[in-house]
Amino acid sequence: MVFSSILFLFTFLPAVLAAYHIVPKGWRNPLLFFVSLIFYAWGEPVYVILMVFTTVFGWFTGIMLERWGDDPKKAKGILALSVVVNLGILGFFKYGNFIVANINGLTGWGITEFNLPLPLGISFYTFQTMSYTIDVYRRHTPVQPNVLSFGAYVALFPQLIAGPIVRYNTIAQQLDYREETLELFGRGAGLFTVGLAKKVLLANNIGLFWDSIKALPSGEMTVLAAWCGIVAFGFQLYFDFSGYSDMAIGLGWMLGFHFERNFNYPYISRSITEFWRRWHISLSTWFREYLYIPLGGSRQGKGRTIFNLFVVWTATGFWHGASWNYVLWGLYYFVFLIAEKFLWGGLLERSPKLLRHVYTLLIVMTGWALFVFEDMGSLGPFLQALGGQAVGGWANQPILYYLNSWSLTLLAAMVGITPLAKTVYGRLVVKYPGLMNVMQPVLMLAGLLLSVAYLVDSSYNPFLYFRF
Amino acid sequence: MAIEINQQLSKENIQGQKPAGPFGLNAENAGNIAMASLFLLFIFVLAIAQLVLPDRQSSSQENRYLAAKPVFTWQKLRNAQYMSQIESYLTDQFPGRDGWVSFKALAQRLSNQKENNQVYFAADGYLIGKPQAVNAEILEKNLQSVTGLEEAGYQVALLVSPMAGEVLRDKLPAWAYSPVQAEMLAKLSREVPELFVDAEPHLAQAAAGGQQVFFRTDHHWTMTGAYQAYLAYMEWRGEPAIPAAALQEEVVSDTFYGTLWSKNSLPGIEPDRISVFQPLQDDQSLQSLQPLGTAPYEVTYFDGSKTWQASSVYQPAFLQEKDQYAYFLGQNQPLVVIRRQGAAAGAEVLAGEGEKDRTGARAQGGADTEAGSKKLLIFKDSYAHAFAPFLLPHFDEIHLADLRYWKQDPIAYLKEQGISQVMFLYNADSFVSDRSISQVGAYLARHK
């Protein structure tokens, strides 16, 4: 199930909210676990078994660590078991086909591919479960004795399918004690609506623009179209994913949870290093906490740091999908991050602001081309078009039409990637608190009405991060 | 975005311990409390309405059937088909659906979008569909059907009509015009110059002269547009056509919202008028054009399993329904045959009329006269429906075959009925995307 659907908004959510506030407090976690399984099973009825297994297994590693964790050998063994099982599940379901296809390609053995559909959100929930076991192992967090509460954490429907990747230690306390207030609920409703509007009004509409450009016959591809297209894809991905995170965090507030933020205006970054501190924060944090630092981080000399970063960015790329282009995309960032760390980082800091923005956006947007074309055959011509070599020349009529037709949408997106609206809004709240008390609900209602209208009449409502 | 600031504000509020009103309401958190209440009200009211309101079978605004409540089976649950059906069902039956759909069209319009659901917001209250991209493989096969029939000895005409996006390109939003249809028609005229009936000049000229050749809210041509195509066809035949002066236009409906409006239900678009052409009262020779029961013609409809007859090519009952274009020859049926009453005798009547002809229409010599009557078979889409009435004075029998639904062997049918004149009449979108036209070529190959 996705948040941006009539089913979720007007059947699932009201039913869950009503049940959540009717049942006694002690039943809330079991209830959340139960409804989250329904939420999950909606799209993947069979894989719900996998989900339950991961949950029970993760919980059990905690119990085992509590019992035998004092013996360092046994503790290590349990930890290794958890990592192997989780990565094994992920590897089998997400990368099985890819590995088999590559082995076949190299050896010509012709092993039959599994052709299993990818279980929803598997990359997210396996990472969450591992974070729990590792944190318990490191004694960063107490063991969760109640399997249903632990289930509520792993399966919690707001962040189940597309994150943010909630590390256990950030909500351990909230699982057992959290406070739901009407005021927090109101803030959650507001943020949820912001996320819904980002997804339905911006991401979906800009997605249509990008799809039109992607579908241009090769003879009509122009340099302008390629650039507008890839920027549009960058917008779509950002509003899709950050919108989803906003909805998740907003739903969390409605239920009394506080998740950490996942996006912090990444496109205003002035370096690639900064970009990755602002984009998909929960994923970068996960890799930093559970991979980069255990490898030794940057404390063991230059050579080792470069190696560690190489591992982390190969993994980050690969995490995004079972295809070589994602690995390429990860390594692309590895190169720029290394370069900023050891080569031109200082120079960059002394450069004019504008130049730094242009530098960052050029790299990030070009990177999306690597990200979006899984088929290397279509990547080549597209990169050539970005580089000024397009069959259709610099510009033609179709791109002018699309730019004209999508002008306001793109303009809204450009404003939306900056904190401008937030800043103005914040000032207004300070200056005219009474007026803004009225404006808040009015704006929220407008966002809801528009989003629902677009959902009711929608043939186009993809969800990009579904595949991860 | 803004929410975080509120978060800070409310933290200050908690620390500041402002006096609280009823329900803990105070100046700082009133906005959030209002949002909470409004959000809950919004989702619960619609959730309840969704449960309580009765389901609709179809939407006349969107001109389609709406998804009905799916039947539960374990099999459908296992493969998640049940879930996707539930989602379509809820979305289709959403309370006030028509209003939401129109609201979205309005929002598209106001956000400077030039299209909604593949339909352009065009000038002068026109909605114009985006032309179909040419499927080269389908086009090639369809063309083979046309040439194949010609090679088999039939007299074949190919009339592919350009659509509003081509003829009325001046009304399109800036830079929206794409020459796909012009290029495709040029290709046809290049490859089958002898068979190709070029309707574009007539349509364009009439449009430039201020005549409405296409509906504003529907993808069909009007009868005025069909008349222009008829002129082109008669020119191609080398025969005089019924002059416009012999016809008068009569408006039969002014409440028509067509297929384009169904996709793009912009509020404030005026409904279309449907007019029909009738012969002027005193013109006896055009009596056959007389609609509404007085025409000496019999129309036989065949829907694939049963046949029924009507005495007119016009069906006023459809003017009370959503799809008012079906006023012309009803909805698409596999086969419709329009036959002059007493067809055998009819040929003589027409031949006789031809000699003392007042309009200039002459009986045409050719293969058919040997068989004793003039017959034409049209492979067609619904564009033929407003067009066929003009042919009534020229033929004893007109067979309209819709290959999408007609599953008979067309070649055997032509032989059996003794028909040697054939016409392919399609709009440009159909001709480049409709796979069924290639059946003719396939059957031809079988008969060889």
PDB file of C-alpha atoms in Angstrom, chain A residues 5-7 9-11 13-14 17-18 41-43 45-46 182-183 185-187 189-194 205 253-254 261 265 397 400-401 404-408 421-422 425-426 429 437 440-441 444-445 448-450 452-457, chain B residues 1-7 9-10 27-36 38-40 42-44 46-47 50 77-78 80 83 86-87 90-91 94 97 100-101 103-104 107-108 110-115 117 120 130 173-177:
ATOM      1  CA  SER A   5      -3.740   6.448  -2.550  1.00  0.00           C
ATOM      2  CA  ILE A   6      -7.445   6.764  -1.898  1.00  0.00           C
ATOM      3  CA  LEU A   7      -7.340   3.421  -0.117  1.00  0.00           C
ATOM      4  CA  LEU A   9      -6.178   8.029   3.003  1.00  0.00           C
ATOM      5  CA  PHE A  10      -9.813   7.149   3.408  1.00  0.00           C
ATOM      6  CA  THR A  11      -9.909   3.553   4.574  1.00  0.00           C
ATOM      7  CA  LEU A  13      -5.657   5.576   7.928  1.00  0.00           C
ATOM      8  CA  PRO A  14      -9.046   6.398   9.500  1.00  0.00           C
ATOM      9  CA  LEU A  17      -6.291   6.023  13.866  1.00  0.00           C
ATOM     10  CA  ALA A  18      -9.657   5.095  15.335  1.00  0.00           C
ATOM     11  CA  ALA A  41       0.620  -7.764   2.860  1.00  0.00           C
ATOM     12  CA  TRP A  42      -1.535  -5.504   0.719  1.00  0.00           C
ATOM     13  CA  GLY A  43       1.017  -5.518  -2.040  1.00  0.00           C
ATOM     14  CA  PRO A  45       0.651 -11.187   0.552  1.00  0.00           C
ATOM     15  CA  VAL A  46       3.197 -13.994   0.346  1.00  0.00           C
ATOM     16  CA  LEU A 182      -3.661  16.602  19.572  1.00  0.00           C
ATOM     17  CA  GLU A 183      -1.107  19.307  18.951  1.00  0.00           C
ATOM     18  CA  PHE A 185      -1.135  15.201  15.694  1.00  0.00           C
ATOM     19  CA  GLY A 186      -1.884  18.549  14.051  1.00  0.00           C
ATOM     20  CA  ARG A 187       1.771  19.095  13.238  1.00  0.00           C
ATOM     21  CA  ALA A 189      -1.188  16.214   9.720  1.00  0.00           C
ATOM     22  CA  GLY A 190       0.458  19.357   8.362  1.00  0.00           C
ATOM     23  CA  LEU A 191       3.726  17.642   7.516  1.00  0.00           C
ATOM     24  CA  PHE A 192       1.902  14.670   6.052  1.00  0.00           C
ATOM     25  CA  THR A 193      -0.023  17.017   3.760  1.00  0.00           C
ATOM     26  CA  VAL A 194       3.185  18.769   2.714  1.00  0.00           C
ATOM     27  CA  ASN A 205       3.519  15.967 -12.649  1.00  0.00           C
ATOM     28  CA  TRP A 253       3.929  12.273  14.893  1.00  0.00           C
ATOM     29  CA  MET A 254       0.257  11.345  14.590  1.00  0.00           C
ATOM     30  CA  ARG A 261      14.723  13.823   9.259  1.00  0.00           C
ATOM     31  CA  TYR A 265      17.310  20.634   1.074  1.00  0.00           C
ATOM     32  CA  GLN A 397       9.742  22.677 -30.831  1.00  0.00           C
ATOM     33  CA  LEU A 400       9.644  24.481 -25.969  1.00  0.00           C
ATOM     34  CA  TYR A 401       6.115  23.158 -25.628  1.00  0.00           C
ATOM     35  CA  ASN A 404       5.900  26.261 -21.576  1.00  0.00           C
ATOM     36  CA  SER A 405       3.302  23.799 -20.374  1.00  0.00           C
ATOM     37  CA  TRP A 406       5.208  22.781 -17.266  1.00  0.00           C
ATOM     38  CA  SER A 407       6.568  26.264 -16.544  1.00  0.00           C
ATOM     39  CA  LEU A 408       4.680  26.887 -13.314  1.00  0.00           C
ATOM     40  CA  ALA A 421       8.964  28.901   1.659  1.00  0.00           C
ATOM     41  CA  LYS A 422       9.943  27.690   5.104  1.00  0.00           C
ATOM     42  CA  TYR A 425       6.437  31.043   6.553  1.00  0.00           C
ATOM     43  CA  GLY A 426       8.505  31.127   9.732  1.00  0.00           C
ATOM     44  CA  VAL A 429       4.314  32.961  12.029  1.00  0.00           C
ATOM     45  CA  ASN A 437      -3.244  30.058  13.056  1.00  0.00           C
ATOM     46  CA  GLN A 440      -2.197  26.857   8.581  1.00  0.00           C
ATOM     47  CA  PRO A 441      -5.412  24.841   8.381  1.00  0.00           C
ATOM     48  CA  MET A 444      -3.459  22.279   4.658  1.00  0.00           C
ATOM     49  CA  LEU A 445      -7.000  21.926   3.351  1.00  0.00           C
ATOM     50  CA  LEU A 448      -5.430  17.995   0.677  1.00  0.00           C
ATOM     51  CA  LEU A 449      -8.145  18.988  -1.792  1.00  0.00           C
ATOM     52  CA  LEU A 450      -5.712  19.385  -4.674  1.00  0.00           C
ATOM     53  CA  VAL A 452      -7.025  14.150  -3.600  1.00  0.00           C
ATOM     54  CA  ALA A 453      -8.302  15.576  -6.897  1.00  0.00           C
ATOM     55  CA  TYR A 454      -5.084  14.499  -8.616  1.00  0.00           C
ATOM     56  CA  LEU A 455      -5.282  11.080  -6.970  1.00  0.00           C
ATOM     57  CA  VAL A 456      -8.889  10.535  -7.992  1.00  0.00           C
ATOM     58  CA  ASP A 457      -8.101  11.365 -11.615  1.00  0.00           C
TER      59      ASP A 457
ATOM     60  CA  MET B   1       8.826  22.744   6.181  1.00  0.00           C
ATOM     61  CA  ALA B   2       6.878  25.223   8.189  1.00  0.00           C
ATOM     62  CA  ILE B   3       6.079  22.582  10.642  1.00  0.00           C
ATOM     63  CA  GLU B   4       9.480  22.579  12.224  1.00  0.00           C
ATOM     64  CA  ILE B   5       9.165  26.167  13.149  1.00  0.00           C
ATOM     65  CA  ASN B   6       5.904  25.364  14.786  1.00  0.00           C
ATOM     66  CA  GLN B   7       7.670  22.631  16.607  1.00  0.00           C
ATOM     67  CA  LEU B   9       7.353  27.526  18.840  1.00  0.00           C
ATOM     68  CA  SER B  10       5.391  24.945  20.675  1.00  0.00           C
ATOM     69  CA  ALA B  27      -2.856  31.236  20.919  1.00  0.00           C
ATOM     70  CA  GLU B  28       0.283  29.314  20.037  1.00  0.00           C
ATOM     71  CA  ASN B  29      -1.102  25.882  19.420  1.00  0.00           C
ATOM     72  CA  ALA B  30      -4.468  26.888  17.968  1.00  0.00           C
ATOM     73  CA  GLY B  31      -3.168  26.421  14.410  1.00  0.00           C
ATOM     74  CA  ASN B  32      -2.005  22.890  15.115  1.00  0.00           C
ATOM     75  CA  ILE B  33      -5.184  21.958  16.953  1.00  0.00           C
ATOM     76  CA  ALA B  34      -7.185  23.342  14.043  1.00  0.00           C
ATOM     77  CA  MET B  35      -5.091  21.314  11.587  1.00  0.00           C
ATOM     78  CA  ALA B  36      -5.602  18.162  13.627  1.00  0.00           C
ATOM     79  CA  LEU B  38      -9.672  19.578  10.114  1.00  0.00           C
ATOM     80  CA  PHE B  39      -7.539  16.645   8.974  1.00  0.00           C
ATOM     81  CA  LEU B  40      -9.570  14.185  11.033  1.00  0.00           C
ATOM     82  CA  PHE B  42     -11.614  15.498   6.217  1.00  0.00           C
ATOM     83  CA  ILE B  43     -10.584  11.860   6.243  1.00  0.00           C
ATOM     84  CA  PHE B  44     -13.449  10.614   8.389  1.00  0.00           C
ATOM     85  CA  LEU B  46     -14.991  11.077   3.207  1.00  0.00           C
ATOM     86  CA  ALA B  47     -14.382   7.634   4.680  1.00  0.00           C
ATOM     87  CA  GLN B  50     -17.458   6.265   0.846  1.00  0.00           C
ATOM     88  CA  LEU B  77      -5.822 -12.564  -2.519  1.00  0.00           C
ATOM     89  CA  ARG B  78      -2.686 -14.595  -2.951  1.00  0.00           C
ATOM     90  CA  ALA B  80      -2.671  -9.456  -4.860  1.00  0.00           C
ATOM     91  CA  MET B  83      -6.051  -5.668  -3.630  1.00  0.00           C
ATOM     92  CA  ILE B  86     -10.177  -2.896  -4.366  1.00  0.00           C
ATOM     93  CA  GLU B  87      -8.012   0.139  -5.094  1.00  0.00           C
ATOM     94  CA  LEU B  90     -12.449   2.774  -4.219  1.00  0.00           C
ATOM     95  CA  THR B  91     -10.932   5.308  -6.599  1.00  0.00           C
ATOM     96  CA  PHE B  94     -14.947   7.929  -4.624  1.00  0.00           C
ATOM     97  CA  ARG B  97     -15.800  11.702  -8.254  1.00  0.00           C
ATOM     98  CA  TRP B 100     -12.920  15.957  -8.205  1.00  0.00           C
ATOM     99  CA  VAL B 101     -12.125  15.123 -11.818  1.00  0.00           C
ATOM    100  CA  PHE B 103     -11.499  20.231 -10.153  1.00  0.00           C
ATOM    101  CA  LYS B 104      -8.297  18.565 -11.267  1.00  0.00           C
ATOM    102  CA  ALA B 107      -6.191  22.989 -11.447  1.00  0.00           C
ATOM    103  CA  GLN B 108      -4.255  21.853 -14.511  1.00  0.00           C
ATOM    104  CA  LEU B 110      -4.806  27.312 -13.742  1.00  0.00           C
ATOM    105  CA  SER B 111      -1.293  25.964 -13.302  1.00  0.00           C
ATOM    106  CA  ASN B 112      -0.585  26.977 -16.902  1.00  0.00           C
ATOM    107  CA  GLN B 113      -0.633  23.365 -18.052  1.00  0.00           C
ATOM    108  CA  LYS B 114      -1.561  23.120 -21.704  1.00  0.00           C
ATOM    109  CA  GLU B 115      -2.944  19.604 -21.462  1.00  0.00           C
ATOM    110  CA  ASN B 117      -4.963  13.480 -19.738  1.00  0.00           C
ATOM    111  CA  TYR B 120      -4.934  20.009 -25.088  1.00  0.00           C
ATOM    112  CA  LYS B 130      -2.901  14.733 -28.892  1.00  0.00           C
ATOM    113  CA  PRO B 173      -1.179  25.909 -27.553  1.00  0.00           C
ATOM    114  CA  ALA B 174       2.160  27.408 -28.578  1.00  0.00           C
ATOM    115  CA  TRP B 175       4.665  24.863 -29.915  1.00  0.00           C
ATOM    116  CA  ALA B 176       2.226  22.008 -29.403  1.00  0.00           C
ATOM    117  CA  TYR B 177       1.691  21.277 -33.110  1.00  0.00           C
TER     118      TYR B 177
END
